[in-house]
N, CA and C atoms as an extended XYZ file, in Angstrom:
516
Properties=species:S:1:pos:R:3:atomname:S:1:resname:S:1:resid:I:1 pbc="F F F"
N        15.401        1.074       20.384 N   MET     1
C        16.408        0.228       20.955 CA  MET     1
C        17.007       -0.628       19.850 C   MET     1
N        18.312       -0.724       19.801 N   GLU     2
C        19.005       -1.505       18.795 CA  GLU     2
C        18.913       -2.984       19.135 C   GLU     2
N        18.516       -3.781       18.152 N   GLN     3
C        18.397       -5.206       18.376 CA  GLN     3
C        19.573       -5.907       17.734 C   GLN     3
N        20.196       -6.782       18.477 N   ILE     4
C        21.317       -7.568       17.999 CA  ILE     4
C        20.760       -8.914       17.553 C   ILE     4
N        21.265       -9.454       16.468 N   THR     5
C        20.820      -10.768       16.036 CA  THR     5
C        21.925      -11.775       16.275 C   THR     5
N        21.516      -12.994       16.557 N   ALA     6
C        22.478      -14.059       16.818 CA  ALA     6
C        22.396      -15.088       15.704 C   ALA     6
N        23.553      -15.568       15.249 N   CYS     7
C        23.567      -16.593       14.215 CA  CYS     7
C        23.666      -17.971       14.857 C   CYS     7
N        23.449      -19.009       14.026 N   LYS     8
C        23.414      -20.376       14.550 CA  LYS     8
C        24.752      -20.841       15.110 C   LYS     8
N        25.839      -20.388       14.537 N   HIS     9
C        27.141      -20.895       14.935 CA  HIS     9
C        27.945      -19.896       15.756 C   HIS     9
N        27.311      -18.829       16.178 N   CYS    10
C        27.968      -17.827       16.996 CA  CYS    10
C        27.996      -18.287       18.443 C   CYS    10
N        28.916      -17.755       19.215 N   PRO    11
C        28.895      -18.077       20.649 CA  PRO    11
C        27.658      -17.458       21.293 C   PRO    11
N        27.210      -17.992       22.416 N   PRO    12
C        26.030      -17.434       23.071 CA  PRO    12
C        26.275      -15.988       23.507 C   PRO    12
N        25.194      -15.233       23.546 N   VAL    13
C        25.267      -13.838       23.956 CA  VAL    13
C        25.527      -13.808       25.457 C   VAL    13
N        26.438      -12.947       25.891 N   SER    14
C        26.713      -12.844       27.314 CA  SER    14
C        26.388      -11.437       27.796 C   SER    14
N        26.070      -11.320       29.043 N   GLY    15
C        25.705      -10.037       29.622 CA  GLY    15
C        24.205       -9.820       29.544 C   GLY    15
N        23.627       -9.342       30.616 N   ALA    16
C        22.174       -9.175       30.709 CA  ALA    16
C        21.639       -8.208       29.652 C   ALA    16
N        22.326       -7.092       29.448 N   ASP    17
C        21.852       -6.109       28.476 CA  ASP    17
C        21.868       -6.662       27.055 C   ASP    17
N        22.953       -7.295       26.670 N   ALA    18
C        23.062       -7.860       25.321 CA  ALA    18
C        22.057       -8.994       25.128 C   ALA    18
N        21.879       -9.809       26.150 N   LEU    19
C        20.910      -10.894       26.082 CA  LEU    19
C        19.505      -10.338       25.854 C   LEU    19
N        19.149       -9.304       26.601 N   PHE    20
C        17.832       -8.697       26.472 CA  PHE    20
C        17.657       -8.050       25.101 C   PHE    20
N        18.645       -7.294       24.645 N   ARG    21
C        18.547       -6.643       23.332 CA  ARG    21
C        18.414       -7.658       22.212 C   ARG    21
N        19.077       -8.780       22.349 N   THR    22
C        19.070       -9.786       21.295 CA  THR    22
C        17.757      -10.551       21.227 C   THR    22
N        17.209      -10.928       22.375 N   TYR    23
C        16.089      -11.866       22.382 CA  TYR    23
C        14.768      -11.327       22.924 C   TYR    23
N        14.718      -10.124       23.419 N   ALA    24
C        13.488       -9.618       24.049 CA  ALA    24
C        12.312       -9.579       23.084 C   ALA    24
N        12.521       -9.115       21.864 N   ASP    25
C        11.422       -9.041       20.894 CA  ASP    25
C        10.866      -10.421       20.576 C   ASP    25
N        11.741      -11.383       20.379 N   MET    26
C        11.314      -12.738       20.074 CA  MET    26
C        10.516      -13.337       21.238 C   MET    26
N        11.023      -13.184       22.445 N   VAL    27
C        10.349      -13.716       23.630 CA  VAL    27
C         8.993      -13.039       23.810 C   VAL    27
N         8.955      -11.725       23.652 N   TYR    28
C         7.694      -10.988       23.807 CA  TYR    28
C         6.667      -11.416       22.755 C   TYR    28
N         7.086      -11.532       21.496 N   ARG    29
C         6.155      -11.935       20.429 CA  ARG    29
C         5.566      -13.310       20.695 C   ARG    29
N         6.405      -14.253       21.117 N   LEU    30
C         5.925      -15.595       21.409 CA  LEU    30
C         4.986      -15.586       22.620 C   LEU    30
N         5.328      -14.819       23.640 N   ALA    31
C         4.465      -14.725       24.825 CA  ALA    31
C         3.134      -14.069       24.465 C   ALA    31
N         3.168      -13.035       23.638 N   LEU    32
C         1.938      -12.374       23.201 CA  LEU    32
C         1.085      -13.334       22.385 C   LEU    32
N         1.714      -14.091       21.542 N   LEU    33
C         1.010      -15.060       20.720 CA  LEU    33
C         0.309      -16.100       21.583 C   LEU    33
N         0.960      -16.533       22.652 N   ARG    34
C         0.375      -17.574       23.500 CA  ARG    34
C        -0.643      -17.024       24.498 C   ARG    34
N        -0.414      -15.833       25.039 N   THR    35
C        -1.308      -15.315       26.079 CA  THR    35
C        -2.406      -14.421       25.529 C   THR    35
N        -2.182      -13.827       24.374 N   LYS    36
C        -3.113      -12.875       23.744 CA  LYS    36
C        -3.349      -11.646       24.616 C   LYS    36
N        -2.391      -11.286       25.420 N   SER    37
C        -2.497      -10.118       26.283 CA  SER    37
C        -1.129       -9.456       26.382 C   SER    37
N        -1.086       -8.156       26.103 N   ALA    38
C         0.185       -7.427       26.157 CA  ALA    38
C         0.762       -7.421       27.572 C   ALA    38
N        -0.103       -7.225       28.567 N   ALA    39
C         0.367       -7.184       29.960 CA  ALA    39
C         0.927       -8.546       30.374 C   ALA    39
N         0.231       -9.619       30.014 N   ASP    40
C         0.723      -10.957       30.352 CA  ASP    40
C         2.008      -11.273       29.596 C   ASP    40
N         2.101      -10.831       28.354 N   ALA    41
C         3.308      -11.062       27.568 CA  ALA    41
C         4.507      -10.349       28.193 C   ALA    41
N         4.288       -9.147       28.698 N   GLU    42
C         5.364       -8.429       29.378 CA  GLU    42
C         5.787       -9.159       30.649 C   GLU    42
N         4.815       -9.678       31.399 N   ASP    43
C         5.131      -10.440       32.609 CA  ASP    43
C         5.930      -11.693       32.280 C   ASP    43
N         5.512      -12.405       31.249 N   VAL    44
C         6.214      -13.623       30.840 CA  VAL    44
C         7.628      -13.280       30.385 C   VAL    44
N         7.772      -12.222       29.598 N   THR    45
C         9.096      -11.813       29.123 CA  THR    45
C        10.024      -11.522       30.296 C   THR    45
N         9.521      -10.794       31.265 N   GLN    46
C        10.332      -10.483       32.444 CA  GLN    46
C        10.711      -11.764       33.182 C   GLN    46
N         9.766      -12.655       33.365 N   GLU    47
C        10.031      -13.907       34.076 CA  GLU    47
C        11.069      -14.760       33.344 C   GLU    47
N        11.007      -14.799       32.020 N   VAL    48
C        11.956      -15.594       31.238 CA  VAL    48
C        13.386      -15.086       31.470 C   VAL    48
N        13.575      -13.775       31.406 N   PHE    49
C        14.935      -13.244       31.575 CA  PHE    49
C        15.415      -13.340       33.021 C   PHE    49
N        14.514      -13.239       33.957 N   VAL    50
C        14.897      -13.439       35.368 CA  VAL    50
C        15.353      -14.876       35.575 C   VAL    50
N        14.613      -15.829       35.014 N   ARG    51
C        15.010      -17.239       35.134 CA  ARG    51
C        16.362      -17.490       34.475 C   ARG    51
N        16.592      -16.855       33.337 N   CYS    52
C        17.866      -17.030       32.647 CA  CYS    52
C        19.029      -16.491       33.479 C   CYS    52
N        18.818      -15.331       34.080 N   LEU    53
C        19.882      -14.740       34.886 CA  LEU    53
C        20.108      -15.518       36.180 C   LEU    53
N        19.027      -16.030       36.767 N   ARG    54
C        19.161      -16.800       38.011 CA  ARG    54
C        19.847      -18.140       37.779 C   ARG    54
N        19.436      -18.845       36.752 N   SER    55
C        19.976      -20.191       36.550 CA  SER    55
C        21.320      -20.178       35.839 C   SER    55
N        21.593      -19.142       35.060 N   ALA    56
C        22.862      -18.983       34.332 CA  ALA    56
C        23.303      -20.288       33.664 C   ALA    56
N        22.472      -20.842       32.771 N   PRO    57
C        22.843      -22.102       32.119 CA  PRO    57
C        24.039      -21.935       31.192 C   PRO    57
N        24.754      -23.021       30.980 N   ASP    58
C        25.876      -23.018       30.039 CA  ASP    58
C        25.334      -23.376       28.663 C   ASP    58
N        25.386      -22.418       27.746 N   PHE    59
C        24.874      -22.637       26.402 CA  PHE    59
C        26.002      -23.059       25.479 C   PHE    59
N        25.701      -23.977       24.558 N   LEU    60
C        26.696      -24.445       23.601 CA  LEU    60
C        26.978      -23.399       22.535 C   LEU    60
N        25.901      -22.747       22.059 N   ASP    61
C        26.025      -21.721       21.035 CA  ASP    61
C        24.784      -20.839       21.089 C   ASP    61
N        24.700      -19.873       20.187 N   ALA    62
C        23.586      -18.928       20.191 CA  ALA    62
C        22.259      -19.628       19.885 C   ALA    62
N        22.284      -20.657       19.036 N   GLU    63
C        21.053      -21.390       18.714 CA  GLU    63
C        20.527      -22.134       19.932 C   GLU    63
N        21.413      -22.715       20.717 N   HIS    64
C        21.024      -23.401       21.950 CA  HIS    64
C        20.428      -22.394       22.938 C   HIS    64
N        21.012      -21.233       23.013 N   GLN    65
C        20.512      -20.178       23.893 CA  GLN    65
C        19.107      -19.740       23.471 C   GLN    65
N        18.909      -19.545       22.173 N   LYS    66
C        17.611      -19.136       21.649 CA  LYS    66
C        16.557      -20.216       21.907 C   LYS    66
N        16.898      -21.463       21.670 N   ALA    67
C        15.966      -22.569       21.909 CA  ALA    67
C        15.600      -22.661       23.392 C   ALA    67
N        16.572      -22.451       24.272 N   TRP    68
C        16.309      -22.476       25.710 CA  TRP    68
C        15.318      -21.369       26.075 C   TRP    68
N        15.524      -20.179       25.542 N   LEU    69
C        14.624      -19.060       25.844 CA  LEU    69
C        13.214      -19.327       25.309 C   LEU    69
N        13.102      -19.927       24.139 N   ILE    70
C        11.789      -20.258       23.592 CA  ILE    70
C        11.097      -21.290       24.471 C   ILE    70
N        11.822      -22.321       24.887 N   ARG    71
C        11.237      -23.359       25.747 CA  ARG    71
C        10.762      -22.757       27.068 C   ARG    71
N        11.557      -21.892       27.664 N   VAL    72
C        11.179      -21.260       28.929 CA  VAL    72
C         9.981      -20.329       28.718 C   VAL    72
N         9.937      -19.643       27.584 N   THR    73
C         8.791      -18.776       27.278 CA  THR    73
C         7.514      -19.602       27.173 C   THR    73
N         7.581      -20.724       26.500 N   ILE    74
C         6.419      -21.603       26.382 CA  ILE    74
C         5.988      -22.094       27.757 C   ILE    74
N         6.950      -22.520       28.573 N   ASN    75
C         6.622      -23.012       29.919 CA  ASN    75
C         6.026      -21.922       30.796 C   ASN    75
N         6.606      -20.721       30.765 N   CYS    76
C         6.100      -19.621       31.600 CA  CYS    76
C         4.700      -19.202       31.167 C   CYS    76
N         4.460      -19.142       29.872 N   SER    77
C         3.121      -18.753       29.417 CA  SER    77
C         2.109      -19.838       29.742 C   SER    77
N         2.520      -21.098       29.662 N   LYS    78
C         1.625      -22.203       30.020 CA  LYS    78
C         1.292      -22.132       31.511 C   LYS    78
N         2.280      -21.852       32.334 N   THR    79
C         2.054      -21.717       33.773 CA  THR    79
C         1.094      -20.570       34.056 C   THR    79
N         1.310      -19.444       33.402 N   LEU    80
C         0.433      -18.283       33.594 CA  LEU    80
C        -0.997      -18.604       33.191 C   LEU    80
N        -1.169      -19.300       32.076 N   LEU    81
C        -2.505      -19.591       31.565 CA  LEU    81
C        -3.240      -20.646       32.374 C   LEU    81
N        -2.530      -21.416       33.191 N   THR    82
C        -3.177      -22.455       33.982 CA  THR    82
C        -3.341      -22.083       35.453 C   THR    82
N        -3.057      -20.844       35.804 N   THR    83
C        -3.232      -20.437       37.199 CA  THR    83
C        -4.711      -20.383       37.557 C   THR    83
N        -5.003      -20.480       38.842 N   ALA    84
C        -6.394      -20.432       39.310 CA  ALA    84
C        -7.042      -19.106       38.914 C   ALA    84
N        -6.305      -18.027       39.007 N   TRP    85
C        -6.829      -16.716       38.629 CA  TRP    85
C        -7.299      -16.732       37.179 C   TRP    85
N        -6.487      -17.289       36.303 N   ARG    86
C        -6.794      -17.331       34.884 CA  ARG    86
C        -7.999      -18.220       34.605 C   ARG    86
N        -8.083      -19.364       35.310 N   ARG    87
C        -9.226      -20.258       35.108 CA  ARG    87
C       -10.532      -19.573       35.485 C   ARG    87
N       -10.522      -18.794       36.577 N   HIS    88
C       -11.731      -18.066       36.974 CA  HIS    88
C       -12.058      -16.977       35.954 C   HIS    88
N       -11.043      -16.308       35.461 N   ALA    89
C       -11.263      -15.256       34.464 CA  ALA    89
C       -11.821      -15.850       33.183 C   ALA    89
N       -11.341      -17.017       32.795 N   ALA    90
C       -11.815      -17.668       31.573 CA  ALA    90
C       -13.262      -18.117       31.706 C   ALA    90
N       -13.673      -18.445       32.942 N   SER    91
C       -15.052      -18.896       33.124 CA  SER    91
C       -16.025      -17.733       33.156 C   SER    91
N       -15.524      -16.501       33.122 N   GLY    92
C       -16.397      -15.338       33.046 CA  GLY    92
C       -16.574      -14.615       34.359 C   GLY    92
N       -16.037      -15.170       35.444 N   GLU    93
C       -16.230      -14.546       36.745 CA  GLU    93
C       -15.420      -13.275       36.916 C   GLU    93
N       -14.273      -13.201       36.273 N   LEU    94
C       -13.378      -12.058       36.476 CA  LEU    94
C       -13.024      -11.388       35.152 C   LEU    94
N       -13.924      -11.332       34.220 N   ARG    95
C       -13.642      -10.803       32.889 CA  ARG    95
C       -13.457       -9.291       32.965 C   ARG    95
N       -12.244       -8.811       32.631 N   ASP    96
C       -12.005       -7.375       32.661 CA  ASP    96
C       -11.703       -6.794       31.292 C   ASP    96
N       -11.479       -7.649       30.298 N   GLU    97
C       -11.227       -7.188       28.942 CA  GLU    97
C       -12.018       -8.054       27.983 C   GLU    97
N       -12.680       -7.435       27.042 N   ALA    98
C       -13.442       -8.203       26.060 CA  ALA    98
C       -12.490       -8.948       25.130 C   ALA    98
N       -11.454       -8.280       24.666 N   CYS    99
C       -10.472       -8.904       23.784 CA  CYS    99
C        -9.099       -8.378       24.162 C   CYS    99
N        -8.331       -9.130       24.952 N   PRO   100
C        -7.057       -8.645       25.461 CA  PRO   100
C        -6.051       -8.245       24.393 C   PRO   100
N        -6.090       -8.877       23.240 N   ALA   101
C        -5.080       -8.596       22.224 CA  ALA   101
C        -5.579       -7.640       21.145 C   ALA   101
N        -6.738       -7.035       21.342 N   ALA   102
C        -7.312       -6.189       20.291 CA  ALA   102
C        -6.406       -5.015       19.934 C   ALA   102
N        -5.880       -4.323       20.939 N   ALA   103
C        -5.013       -3.181       20.659 CA  ALA   103
C        -3.727       -3.623       19.969 C   ALA   103
N        -3.177       -4.758       20.400 N   GLU   104
C        -1.963       -5.269       19.770 CA  GLU   104
C        -2.244       -5.713       18.341 C   GLU   104
N        -3.382       -6.365       18.121 N   ALA   105
C        -3.691       -6.902       16.796 CA  ALA   105
C        -3.932       -5.802       15.771 C   ALA   105
N        -4.370       -4.629       16.205 N   GLN   106
C        -4.596       -3.538       15.269 CA  GLN   106
C        -3.300       -3.089       14.613 C   GLN   106
N        -2.198       -3.199       15.346 N   ASP   107
C        -0.907       -2.789       14.812 CA  ASP   107
C        -0.277       -3.862       13.922 C   ASP   107
N        -0.825       -5.062       13.919 N   LEU   108
C        -0.243       -6.164       13.177 CA  LEU   108
C        -0.938       -6.330       11.834 C   LEU   108
N        -0.305       -7.069       10.954 N   SER   109
C        -0.909       -7.316        9.646 CA  SER   109
C        -2.149       -8.180        9.799 C   SER   109
N        -2.969       -8.220        8.739 N   ASP   110
C        -4.165       -9.054        8.757 CA  ASP   110
C        -3.814      -10.520        8.955 C   ASP   110
N        -2.739      -10.966        8.335 N   VAL   111
C        -2.347      -12.364        8.449 CA  VAL   111
C        -1.943      -12.674        9.887 C   VAL   111
N        -1.122      -11.841       10.496 N   TYR   112
C        -0.703      -12.098       11.870 CA  TYR   112
C        -1.897      -11.988       12.814 C   TYR   112
N        -2.811      -11.092       12.526 N   GLY   113
C        -4.043      -11.005       13.313 CA  GLY   113
C        -4.838      -12.296       13.217 C   GLY   113
N        -4.869      -12.891       12.030 N   ALA   114
C        -5.548      -14.179       11.856 CA  ALA   114
C        -4.810      -15.284       12.604 C   ALA   114
N        -3.491      -15.219       12.619 N   VAL   115
C        -2.710      -16.199       13.374 CA  VAL   115
C        -3.039      -16.091       14.861 C   VAL   115
N        -3.196      -14.865       15.354 N   LEU   116
C        -3.541      -14.672       16.767 CA  LEU   116
C        -4.898      -15.273       17.115 C   LEU   116
N        -5.779      -15.398       16.153 N   SER   117
C        -7.109      -15.941       16.439 CA  SER   117
C        -7.131      -17.467       16.432 C   SER   117
N        -6.047      -18.098       16.036 N   LEU   118
C        -5.980      -19.559       16.040 CA  LEU   118
C        -5.908      -20.087       17.471 C   LEU   118
N        -6.297      -21.351       17.685 N   PRO   119
C        -6.090      -21.971       19.005 CA  PRO   119
C        -4.598      -21.985       19.348 C   PRO   119
N        -4.287      -21.993       20.623 N   GLN   120
C        -2.919      -21.797       21.103 CA  GLN   120
C        -1.893      -22.748       20.491 C   GLN   120
N        -2.190      -24.040       20.420 N   LYS   121
C        -1.187      -24.973       19.903 CA  LYS   121
C        -0.860      -24.692       18.441 C   LYS   121
N        -1.849      -24.222       17.683 N   TYR   122
C        -1.605      -23.880       16.288 CA  TYR   122
C        -0.826      -22.572       16.169 C   TYR   122
N        -1.158      -21.594       17.011 N   ARG   123
C        -0.440      -20.307       17.004 CA  ARG   123
C         1.039      -20.530       17.245 C   ARG   123
N         1.351      -21.352       18.236 N   THR   124
C         2.748      -21.597       18.591 CA  THR   124
C         3.494      -22.249       17.438 C   THR   124
N         2.908      -23.285       16.843 N   ALA   125
C         3.568      -23.979       15.732 CA  ALA   125
C         3.785      -23.033       14.551 C   ALA   125
N         2.772      -22.258       14.198 N   VAL   126
C         2.882      -21.326       13.068 CA  VAL   126
C         3.939      -20.265       13.347 C   VAL   126
N         3.926      -19.715       14.554 N   HIS   127
C         4.889      -18.665       14.892 CA  HIS   127
C         6.323      -19.191       14.816 C   HIS   127
N         6.560      -20.333       15.442 N   LEU   128
C         7.918      -20.869       15.436 CA  LEU   128
C         8.366      -21.264       14.030 C   LEU   128
N         7.468      -21.777       13.209 N   TYR   129
C         7.831      -22.225       11.862 CA  TYR   129
C         8.027      -21.051       10.904 C   TYR   129
N         7.049      -20.158       10.850 N   TYR   130
C         7.089      -19.097        9.842 CA  TYR   130
C         7.786      -17.819       10.313 C   TYR   130
N         7.634      -17.471       11.572 N   TYR   131
C         8.189      -16.204       12.045 CA  TYR   131
C         9.574      -16.349       12.664 C   TYR   131
N         9.872      -17.507       13.257 N   GLU   132
C        11.189      -17.709       13.862 CA  GLU   132
C        12.089      -18.599       13.013 C   GLU   132
N        11.516      -19.275       12.006 N   GLY   133
C        12.315      -20.050       11.060 CA  GLY   133
C        12.792      -21.404       11.545 C   GLY   133
N        12.107      -22.017       12.500 N   TYR   134
C        12.506      -23.326       12.984 CA  TYR   134
C        11.929      -24.429       12.109 C   TYR   134
N        12.628      -25.557       12.058 N   SER   135
C        12.146      -26.716       11.307 CA  SER   135
C        11.116      -27.471       12.148 C   SER   135
N        10.419      -28.398       11.506 N   VAL   136
C         9.425      -29.216       12.207 CA  VAL   136
C        10.105      -30.007       13.326 C   VAL   136
N        11.271      -30.557       13.043 N   HIS   137
C        12.012      -31.321       14.046 CA  HIS   137
C        12.360      -30.451       15.265 C   HIS   137
N        12.847      -29.239       15.013 N   GLU   138
C        13.215      -28.340       16.110 CA  GLU   138
C        11.990      -27.922       16.931 C   GLU   138
N        10.877      -27.659       16.256 N   ILE   139
C         9.646      -27.279       16.968 CA  ILE   139
C         9.173      -28.432       17.828 C   ILE   139
N         9.251      -29.637       17.300 N   ALA   140
C         8.826      -30.811       18.061 CA  ALA   140
C         9.637      -30.960       19.342 C   ALA   140
N        10.938      -30.755       19.254 N   SER   141
C        11.764      -30.895       20.455 CA  SER   141
C        11.535      -29.745       21.440 C   SER   141
N        11.257      -28.546       20.944 N   MET   142
C        11.011      -27.406       21.831 CA  MET   142
C         9.668      -27.484       22.542 C   MET   142
N         8.672      -28.009       21.844 N   THR   143
C         7.324      -28.030       22.410 CA  THR   143
C         6.962      -29.382       23.019 C   THR   143
N         7.885      -30.326       22.979 N   ALA   144
C         7.705      -31.654       23.575 CA  ALA   144
C         6.526      -32.413       22.966 C   ALA   144
N         6.383      -32.334       21.642 N   VAL   145
C         5.395      -33.132       20.915 CA  VAL   145
C         6.118      -33.835       19.774 C   VAL   145
N         5.438      -34.752       19.122 N   THR   146
C         6.067      -35.486       18.018 CA  THR   146
C         6.105      -34.621       16.760 C   THR   146
N         6.978      -35.007       15.834 N   GLU   147
C         7.074      -34.283       14.569 CA  GLU   147
C         5.774      -34.377       13.791 C   GLU   147
N         5.123      -35.535       13.834 N   SER   148
C         3.859      -35.678       13.108 CA  SER   148
C         2.785      -34.766       13.711 C   SER   148
N         2.835      -34.550       15.024 N   ALA   149
C         1.880      -33.631       15.653 CA  ALA   149
C         2.125      -32.202       15.176 C   ALA   149
N         3.377      -31.812       15.062 N   VAL   150
C         3.705      -30.468       14.575 CA  VAL   150
C         3.239      -30.316       13.134 C   VAL   150
N         3.481      -31.326       12.302 N   LYS   151
C         3.029      -31.274       10.908 CA  LYS   151
C         1.516      -31.144       10.831 C   LYS   151
N         0.814      -31.883       11.677 N   SER   152
C        -0.654      -31.803       11.707 CA  SER   152
C        -1.122      -30.427       12.155 C   SER   152
N        -0.440      -29.870       13.174 N   GLN   153
C        -0.804      -28.539       13.657 CA  GLN   153
C        -0.610      -27.499       12.566 C   GLN   153
N         0.495      -27.593       11.834 N   LEU   154
C         0.746      -26.645       10.748 CA  LEU   154
C        -0.277      -26.813        9.624 C   LEU   154
N        -0.601      -28.052        9.288 N   PHE   155
C        -1.578      -28.316        8.239 CA  PHE   155
C        -2.948      -27.755        8.625 C   PHE   155
N        -3.378      -28.042        9.840 N   ARG   156
C        -4.685      -27.560       10.300 CA  ARG   156
C        -4.709      -26.040       10.421 C   ARG   156
N        -3.606      -25.477       10.883 N   ALA   157
C        -3.533      -24.017       11.006 CA  ALA   157
C        -3.629      -23.361        9.636 C   ALA   157
N        -2.960      -23.911        8.644 N   ARG   158
C        -3.042      -23.366        7.279 CA  ARG   158
C        -4.471      -23.427        6.762 C   ARG   158
N        -5.160      -24.540        7.033 N   ASP   159
C        -6.566      -24.647        6.615 CA  ASP   159
C        -7.424      -23.588        7.293 C   ASP   159
N        -7.223      -23.405        8.595 N   MET   160
C        -8.003      -22.396        9.328 CA  MET   160
C        -7.708      -20.996        8.797 C   MET   160
N        -6.435      -20.716        8.538 N   LEU   161
C        -6.053      -19.403        8.008 CA  LEU   161
C        -6.620      -19.203        6.604 C   LEU   161
N        -6.608      -20.249        5.807 N   ARG   162
C        -7.165      -20.162        4.455 CA  ARG   162
C        -8.643      -19.787        4.527 C   ARG   162
N        -9.378      -20.394        5.453 N   GLU   163
C       -10.805      -20.082        5.619 CA  GLU   163
C       -11.005      -18.642        6.106 C   GLU   163
N       -10.222      -18.222        7.084 N   GLN   164
C       -10.350      -16.877        7.636 CA  GLN   164
C       -10.020      -15.799        6.623 C   GLN   164
N        -9.015      -16.075        5.808 N   LEU   165
C        -8.518      -15.047        4.889 CA  LEU   165
C        -9.061      -15.216        3.481 C   LEU   165
N       -10.037      -16.095        3.307 N   LYS   166
C       -10.619      -16.344        1.987 CA  LYS   166
C       -11.145      -15.031        1.416 C   LYS   166
N       -10.792      -14.744        0.202 N   GLY   167
C       -11.241      -13.521       -0.454 CA  GLY   167
C       -10.254      -12.378       -0.283 C   GLY   167
N        -9.512      -12.362        0.813 N   GLU   168
C        -8.539      -11.291        1.021 CA  GLU   168
C        -7.219      -11.623        0.351 C   GLU   168
N        -6.720      -12.860        0.586 N   TYR   169
C        -5.422      -13.241        0.067 CA  TYR   169
C        -5.487      -14.429       -0.865 C   TYR   169
N        -6.621      -15.127       -0.890 N   PHE   170
C        -6.740      -16.323       -1.719 CA  PHE   170
C        -7.858      -16.122       -2.716 C   PHE   170
N        -7.739      -16.741       -3.858 N   ASP   171
C        -8.776      -16.662       -4.891 CA  ASP   171
C        -9.732      -17.841       -4.788 C   ASP   171
N        -9.851      -18.428       -3.628 N   VAL   172
C       -10.704      -19.600       -3.429 CA  VAL   172
C       -12.126      -19.177       -3.218 C   VAL   172
């Protein structure tokens, strides 16, 4: 499938097909990063685009559209992860997969696999900063935390990644 990219100063993408082609990979990657499950990431991706089509918000530009989709992806994945079903599964009562993201992580690089093993708040900050190219200020506004919290999350995530990848990528 051909992916269209949107620039910061371009008009927002219009039409369901173009919207999906442009942003589906980004939404799916972020949902996968937060849920650690391919099936849940697909559900979140579908829900994000359904919400976008239902609400039909007026976007100022392509960057505003992208930020809106990221915010909705974060909210939908948070909602999914806090459902009663998920809480029971996390407590061990309904465990059906030993490692939900294992198959997905095999296809990813070692570094991205290490990012997937980070706690959720760190995964989100790292993904938005390094993989989506957002600034600390933009991440803070998207995730509804302070800039200093985002900086701390990135700092701690780098330390955790340094420990995990010691010997593979670092001479420490």
